[in-house]
CSV table of C-alpha atoms and ligand atoms in Angstrom, one decimal:
chain,number,residue,atom,x,y,z
C,138,MET,CA,64.7,-49.9,-26.4
C,139,ASN,CA,63.7,-53.6,-26.4
C,140,LYS,CA,65.7,-56.3,-28.2
C,141,ASN,CA,63.3,-56.4,-31.1
C,142,GLU,CA,63.7,-52.7,-31.7
C,143,THR,CA,67.5,-52.8,-31.3
C,144,SER,CA,67.9,-55.2,-34.1
C,145,LEU,CA,65.5,-53.2,-36.3
C,146,VAL,CA,67.6,-50.1,-35.7
C,147,GLU,CA,70.7,-52.0,-36.6
C,148,GLY,CA,69.1,-53.0,-39.8
C,149,LEU,CA,68.1,-49.4,-40.6
C,150,ARG,CA,71.6,-48.2,-39.8
C,151,SER,CA,73.0,-50.8,-42.3
C,152,GLY,CA,70.6,-49.6,-44.9
C,153,ARG,CA,68.8,-53.0,-45.2
C,154,THR,CA,65.7,-52.7,-47.4
C,155,LYS,CA,63.9,-55.3,-45.3
C,156,ALA,CA,64.4,-53.3,-42.1
C,157,PHE,CA,63.0,-50.2,-43.8
C,158,HIS,CA,60.0,-52.1,-45.0
C,159,LEU,CA,59.3,-53.5,-41.6
C,160,ALA,CA,59.7,-50.1,-39.9
C,161,VAL,CA,57.5,-48.3,-42.5
C,162,THR,CA,54.8,-51.0,-42.0
C,163,ARG,CA,55.0,-51.0,-38.3
C,164,TYR,CA,55.1,-47.2,-37.5
C,165,SER,CA,53.4,-45.4,-40.4
C,166,ALA,CA,49.9,-45.7,-39.0
C,167,SER,CA,50.6,-43.9,-35.8
C,168,MET,CA,52.7,-41.4,-37.6
C,169,LEU,CA,49.8,-40.7,-40.0
C,170,ALA,CA,47.5,-40.2,-37.1
C,171,THR,CA,49.8,-37.6,-35.6
C,172,ALA,CA,50.3,-35.8,-38.9
C,173,ARG,CA,46.6,-35.8,-39.6
C,174,ALA,CA,45.8,-34.4,-36.2
C,175,ILE,CA,48.3,-31.6,-36.6
C,176,ALA,CA,48.2,-30.7,-40.3
C,177,GLY,CA,45.0,-32.2,-41.6
C,178,HIS,CA,44.1,-35.3,-43.7
C,179,ALA,CA,45.1,-33.8,-47.0
C,180,ASN,CA,48.7,-33.2,-46.0
C,181,ALA,CA,49.4,-36.1,-43.7
C,182,ASP,CA,50.6,-38.7,-46.4
C,183,ASP,CA,53.1,-36.3,-47.9
C,184,ILE,CA,54.4,-35.3,-44.4
C,185,VAL,CA,54.9,-38.9,-43.3
C,186,GLN,CA,56.5,-39.9,-46.6
C,187,ASP,CA,58.9,-37.0,-46.3
C,188,VAL,CA,59.7,-38.0,-42.8
C,189,TRP,CA,60.6,-41.5,-43.9
C,190,LEU,CA,63.1,-40.1,-46.4
C,191,THR,CA,64.7,-38.0,-43.7
C,192,VAL,CA,64.9,-41.1,-41.4
C,193,PHE,CA,66.4,-43.0,-44.3
C,194,GLU,CA,69.2,-40.4,-44.6
C,195,ARG,CA,69.6,-39.6,-40.9
C,196,ILE,CA,69.1,-42.8,-39.0
C,197,ASP,CA,72.6,-42.3,-37.7
C,198,SER,CA,71.4,-39.4,-35.6
C,199,PHE,CA,69.0,-41.7,-33.7
C,200,GLU,CA,70.8,-42.1,-30.4
C,201,GLY,CA,68.5,-44.6,-28.8
C,202,ARG,CA,67.7,-42.3,-25.9
C,203,SER,CA,64.0,-42.6,-26.5
C,204,SER,CA,62.2,-45.4,-28.3
C,205,LEU,CA,62.3,-45.5,-32.1
C,206,LYS,CA,58.5,-44.8,-32.1
C,207,THR,CA,58.9,-41.8,-29.9
C,208,TRP,CA,61.8,-40.5,-32.0
C,209,LEU,CA,59.7,-40.9,-35.2
C,210,GLN,CA,56.7,-39.2,-33.6
C,211,ARG,CA,58.8,-36.2,-32.6
C,212,ILE,CA,60.0,-35.8,-36.2
C,213,VAL,CA,56.5,-36.1,-37.6
C,214,ALA,CA,55.1,-33.6,-35.1
C,215,ASN,CA,57.9,-31.1,-35.9
C,216,ARG,CA,57.5,-31.6,-39.6
C,217,ALA,CA,53.7,-31.2,-39.4
C,218,ILE,CA,54.0,-28.1,-37.3
C,219,SER,CA,56.6,-26.5,-39.6
C,220,TYR,CA,54.4,-27.4,-42.5
C,221,LEU,CA,51.5,-25.4,-40.9
C,222,ARG,CA,53.8,-22.5,-40.3
C,223,SER,CA,55.0,-22.4,-43.9
C,224,ARG,CA,51.5,-22.0,-45.2
C,225,PRO,CA,50.6,-18.5,-46.6
C,226,PRO,CA,49.0,-16.2,-44.0
C,227,GLU,CA,45.5,-16.1,-45.7
C,228,VAL,CA,44.9,-19.8,-45.0
C,229,SER,CA,46.6,-19.9,-41.7
C,230,ARG,CA,44.6,-20.5,-38.6
C,231,PRO,CA,43.5,-17.6,-36.5
C,232,GLY,CA,45.6,-17.7,-33.4
C,233,VAL,CA,42.8,-16.8,-31.0
C,234,GLU,CA,43.4,-17.9,-27.5
C,235,GLU,CA,39.9,-18.2,-26.1
C,236,ASP,CA,39.0,-18.5,-22.5
C,237,GLN,CA,38.9,-22.3,-21.9
C,238,SER,CA,38.3,-22.1,-18.2
C,239,ALA,CA,34.6,-22.8,-18.8
C,240,SER,CA,33.8,-20.2,-16.1
C,241,ASP,CA,30.7,-19.2,-18.2
C,242,TRP,CA,29.2,-22.6,-17.3
C,243,PHE,CA,29.1,-21.7,-13.6
C,244,ASP,CA,27.5,-19.1,-11.3
C,245,ALA,CA,29.3,-17.2,-8.7
C,246,SER,CA,29.1,-20.1,-6.2
C,247,GLY,CA,30.7,-22.5,-8.7
C,248,SER,CA,27.5,-24.4,-9.5
C,249,TRP,CA,26.2,-25.2,-13.0
C,250,ILE,CA,24.0,-22.4,-14.4
C,251,LEU,CA,22.5,-24.9,-16.9
C,252,PRO,CA,23.0,-28.7,-16.8
C,253,PRO,CA,25.6,-29.8,-19.3
C,254,PRO,CA,23.9,-30.9,-22.5
C,255,VAL,CA,23.2,-34.6,-22.8
C,256,TRP,CA,25.2,-36.1,-25.7
C,257,HIS,CA,23.5,-38.5,-28.1
C,258,GLU,CA,26.9,-40.3,-28.3
C,259,ASP,CA,28.2,-40.7,-24.9
C,260,SER,CA,30.5,-43.7,-25.3
C,261,PRO,CA,33.9,-43.7,-27.0
C,262,TYR,CA,32.6,-46.1,-29.7
C,263,ALA,CA,29.5,-44.0,-30.4
C,264,LEU,CA,31.7,-40.8,-30.6
C,265,LEU,CA,34.0,-42.5,-33.1
C,266,ALA,CA,31.2,-43.8,-35.2
C,267,ALA,CA,29.7,-40.3,-35.7
C,268,GLU,CA,31.6,-39.2,-38.8
C,269,ASP,CA,30.4,-35.6,-38.8
C,270,LEU,CA,31.5,-35.2,-35.3
C,271,GLN,CA,35.0,-36.7,-36.0
C,272,ASP,CA,35.4,-34.3,-39.0
C,273,CYS,CA,34.4,-31.5,-36.6
C,274,ILE,CA,37.1,-32.6,-34.1
C,275,ASP,CA,39.7,-32.6,-36.9
C,276,LYS,CA,38.7,-29.1,-37.7
C,277,HIS,CA,38.9,-27.9,-34.1
C,278,LEU,CA,42.2,-29.6,-33.6
C,279,LEU,CA,43.6,-27.5,-36.5
C,280,ASP,CA,42.1,-24.3,-35.0
C,281,MET,CA,43.7,-24.9,-31.6
C,282,PRO,CA,46.8,-23.0,-30.6
C,283,ASP,CA,49.8,-25.2,-31.4
C,284,SER,CA,50.9,-25.6,-27.8
C,285,GLN,CA,47.5,-27.1,-26.8
C,286,ARG,CA,47.2,-29.3,-29.9
C,287,ASN,CA,50.7,-30.7,-29.6
C,288,VAL,CA,50.1,-31.8,-26.0
C,289,LEU,CA,46.7,-33.2,-26.8
C,290,VAL,CA,47.9,-35.2,-29.8
C,291,LEU,CA,50.9,-36.6,-28.0
C,292,ARG,CA,48.9,-37.5,-24.9
C,293,ASP,CA,45.4,-38.5,-26.0
C,294,ILE,CA,46.0,-39.8,-29.5
C,295,GLN,CA,49.6,-41.1,-29.2
C,296,GLN,CA,49.2,-42.1,-25.5
C,297,MET,CA,52.7,-40.9,-24.6
C,298,ASN,CA,53.4,-40.4,-20.9
C,299,PHE,CA,53.9,-36.9,-19.4
C,300,ALA,CA,57.7,-37.3,-18.9
C,301,GLU,CA,58.1,-38.0,-22.7
C,302,ILE,CA,55.8,-35.2,-23.7
C,303,CYS,CA,57.5,-32.6,-21.5
C,304,ASN,CA,60.8,-33.8,-22.9
C,305,GLU,CA,59.6,-33.6,-26.5
C,306,LEU,CA,58.0,-30.2,-26.2
C,307,SER,CA,60.3,-28.7,-23.6
C,308,LEU,CA,57.5,-28.0,-21.2
C,309,SER,CA,57.2,-28.2,-17.4
C,310,ALA,CA,54.9,-30.9,-16.2
C,311,SER,CA,52.5,-28.4,-14.7
C,312,ASN,CA,52.5,-26.4,-18.0
C,313,ALA,CA,51.7,-29.6,-20.0
C,314,ARG,CA,48.8,-30.5,-17.7
C,315,VAL,CA,47.3,-27.0,-18.1
C,316,LEU,CA,47.6,-27.1,-21.9
C,317,LEU,CA,46.2,-30.6,-22.0
C,318,HIS,CA,43.2,-29.6,-19.9
C,319,ARG,CA,42.5,-26.5,-21.9
C,320,GLY,CA,42.6,-28.5,-25.1
C,321,ARG,CA,40.3,-31.2,-23.8
C,322,MET,CA,37.9,-28.5,-22.5
C,323,ARG,CA,37.9,-26.9,-25.9
C,324,LEU,CA,36.9,-30.2,-27.5
C,325,MET,CA,34.2,-30.6,-24.8
C,326,LYS,CA,32.7,-27.3,-25.7
C,327,MET,CA,32.9,-28.2,-29.4
C,328,VAL,CA,31.1,-31.5,-28.8
C,329,ASN,CA,28.5,-29.7,-26.6
C,330,HIS,CA,27.9,-27.3,-29.4
C,331,PHE,CA,27.7,-30.1,-32.0
C,332,GLU,CA,25.2,-32.0,-29.9
C,333,GLU,CA,23.0,-29.0,-29.3
C,334,THR,CA,23.0,-27.6,-32.9
C,335,GLY,CA,23.9,-30.6,-35.0
C,336,SER,CA,26.5,-28.5,-36.8
C,337,CYS,CA,30.2,-28.0,-36.3
Y,125,MET,CA,33.0,-29.7,-0.3
Y,126,LEU,CA,34.2,-29.1,-3.8
Y,127,THR,CA,32.1,-26.9,-6.1
Y,128,CYS,CA,31.1,-28.1,-9.6
Y,129,GLN,CA,33.5,-25.7,-11.1
Y,130,GLU,CA,36.4,-27.1,-9.1
Y,131,VAL,CA,35.3,-30.7,-10.1
Y,132,THR,CA,35.4,-29.8,-13.8
Y,133,ALA,CA,38.8,-28.2,-13.4
Y,134,LYS,CA,40.1,-31.5,-12.0
Y,135,ALA,CA,38.6,-33.6,-14.8
Y,136,SER,CA,41.9,-34.1,-16.6
Y,137,LEU,CA,43.8,-35.1,-13.5
Y,138,MET,CA,40.9,-37.4,-12.8
Y,139,VAL,CA,41.0,-39.3,-16.1
Y,140,ASP,CA,44.8,-39.3,-16.1
Y,141,GLY,CA,44.7,-40.9,-12.6
Y,142,GLU,CA,46.8,-38.2,-11.1
Y,143,LEU,CA,44.5,-37.0,-8.2
Y,144,GLY,CA,45.9,-37.4,-4.8
Y,145,PHE,CA,44.1,-39.7,-2.3
Y,146,ARG,CA,42.1,-36.9,-0.6
Y,147,GLU,CA,41.2,-35.2,-3.8
Y,148,ARG,CA,40.0,-38.4,-5.3
Y,149,ILE,CA,37.7,-39.0,-2.4
Y,150,ALA,CA,36.4,-35.4,-2.5
Y,151,VAL,CA,35.7,-35.7,-6.2
Y,152,ARG,CA,34.0,-39.1,-5.7
Y,153,ILE,CA,31.8,-37.8,-3.0
Y,154,HIS,CA,30.8,-34.8,-5.1
Y,155,LEU,CA,30.0,-37.0,-8.1
Y,156,MET,CA,27.8,-39.3,-6.0
Y,157,MET,CA,25.7,-36.3,-5.1
Y,158,CYS,CA,25.8,-34.2,-8.3
Y,159,VAL,CA,24.0,-35.4,-11.4
Y,160,ASN,CA,25.4,-32.6,-13.6
Y,161,CYS,CA,29.0,-33.3,-12.7
Y,162,ARG,CA,28.4,-37.0,-13.1
Y,163,ARG,CA,27.2,-36.4,-16.7
Y,164,PHE,CA,30.1,-34.1,-17.4
Y,165,ALA,CA,32.6,-36.5,-16.1
Y,166,ARG,CA,31.2,-39.4,-18.1
Y,167,GLN,CA,31.1,-37.4,-21.3
Y,168,PHE,CA,34.6,-36.1,-20.6
Y,169,GLN,CA,36.0,-39.6,-20.1
Y,170,ALA,CA,34.2,-40.8,-23.3
Y,171,LEU,CA,35.7,-38.0,-25.3
Y,172,VAL,CA,39.3,-38.6,-24.0
Y,173,SER,CA,39.0,-42.4,-24.6
Y,174,SER,CA,37.6,-41.8,-28.1
Y,175,MET,CA,40.8,-39.8,-29.0
Y,176,ALA,CA,43.0,-42.8,-28.1
Y,177,SER,CA,40.8,-45.1,-30.2
Y,178,ARG,CA,41.4,-42.8,-33.2
Y,179,ASN,CA,45.0,-43.9,-33.2
Y,180,ARG,CA,44.1,-47.6,-32.8
Y,181,LEU,CA,41.6,-47.3,-35.6
Y,182,ALA,CA,44.2,-45.7,-37.8
Y,183,ALA,CA,46.7,-48.5,-36.9
Y,184,GLU,CA,44.3,-51.1,-38.1
Y,185,THR,CA,43.7,-49.4,-41.4
Y,186,ILE,CA,47.2,-48.8,-42.6
Y,187,VAL,CA,47.0,-49.3,-46.4
Y,188,PRO,CA,49.7,-51.5,-48.1
Y,189,GLU,CA,49.6,-48.9,-50.9
Y,190,PHE,CA,51.0,-46.3,-48.6
Y,191,VAL,CA,53.8,-48.6,-47.5
Y,192,ASP,CA,54.6,-49.3,-51.2
Y,193,GLY,CA,54.6,-45.6,-52.0
Y,194,VAL,CA,57.1,-44.9,-49.3
Y,195,MET,CA,59.3,-47.8,-50.3
Y,196,GLN,CA,59.3,-46.5,-53.9
Y,197,SER,CA,60.4,-43.1,-52.9
Y,198,LEU,CA,63.1,-44.6,-50.7
Y,199,TYR,CA,64.4,-46.6,-53.7
Y,200,ARG,CA,64.4,-43.4,-55.8
Y,201,ALA,CA,66.2,-41.5,-53.1
Y,202,ARG,CA,68.8,-44.2,-52.9
Y,203,GLU,CA,69.3,-44.2,-56.7
Y,204,SER,CA,69.7,-40.5,-56.9
Y,205,SER,CA,72.8,-41.0,-54.8
Y,206,SER,CA,71.8,-38.7,-51.9
Y,207,ILE,CA,72.8,-41.7,-49.8
Y,208,PRO,CA,76.4,-42.7,-49.4
Y,209,PRO,CA,77.1,-45.7,-51.6
Y,210,GLY,CA,78.0,-49.1,-50.2
Y,211,ARG,CA,75.4,-49.1,-47.4
Y,212,ASP,CA,73.1,-51.7,-48.9
Y,213,GLY,CA,73.6,-55.4,-49.3
Y,214,GLU,CA,75.2,-56.0,-46.0
L,422,LIG,ZN1,28.7,-30.8,-9.4
């Protein structure tokens, strides 16, 4: 923890309103991004609000072994995941584990059977600006197996490093890398499909 | 010489900067010669980068109303005495 964060945590521990306001202002955006990626837009606000109440009551259990931000992200991720699990079965996501090896793209010698489709949006900015595509990414994030999505969210959206991710999710480094690559390949296939058909 | 399938399998290690020296050279040589993998790699990189920007975008658009809402619910929780008294005003 840096000095800045240490004094913020002290303020939270003493229950100072100012400290809470600062923390909520500083960290809510990335917490919302995590909650949205895991549990969908409609539920993210409630989840993050709920997490702040927990933090308010249990700040004493923060031991400072990770950064405050990491600690908050872990609580949000856990809360969002248990929210998903608590949903009735008829709306729960199908837990299909598709083949993400992309072996159907290649012939027996490992060469492309067809060239990969050209994307209309092939810069990060253009991808972000395509709203339908972003909605489609949200949908596919929700359809992913939890293990893939969690690694993908923590790494690619939250930009956490592998050591932190393995720690949070109790995964080996090699396992985390496999899950991450599968998740990214799943999104690649989704964008390919979107670019070719114009639909999600 | 790496196959195209092997190159795509290494795409994540590539964008995460985790290829060893020899692998990195082998991938680079393949990319120089293979237009399909070059396109795949460029689009893969763009997709991964766009995910990071989602968070930055979100960080720029945090609404004050959300912060106010959270603070209101914190005040209510405090009043409903679920919090041990005497912790405020220090
Ligand atoms: Zn190739």
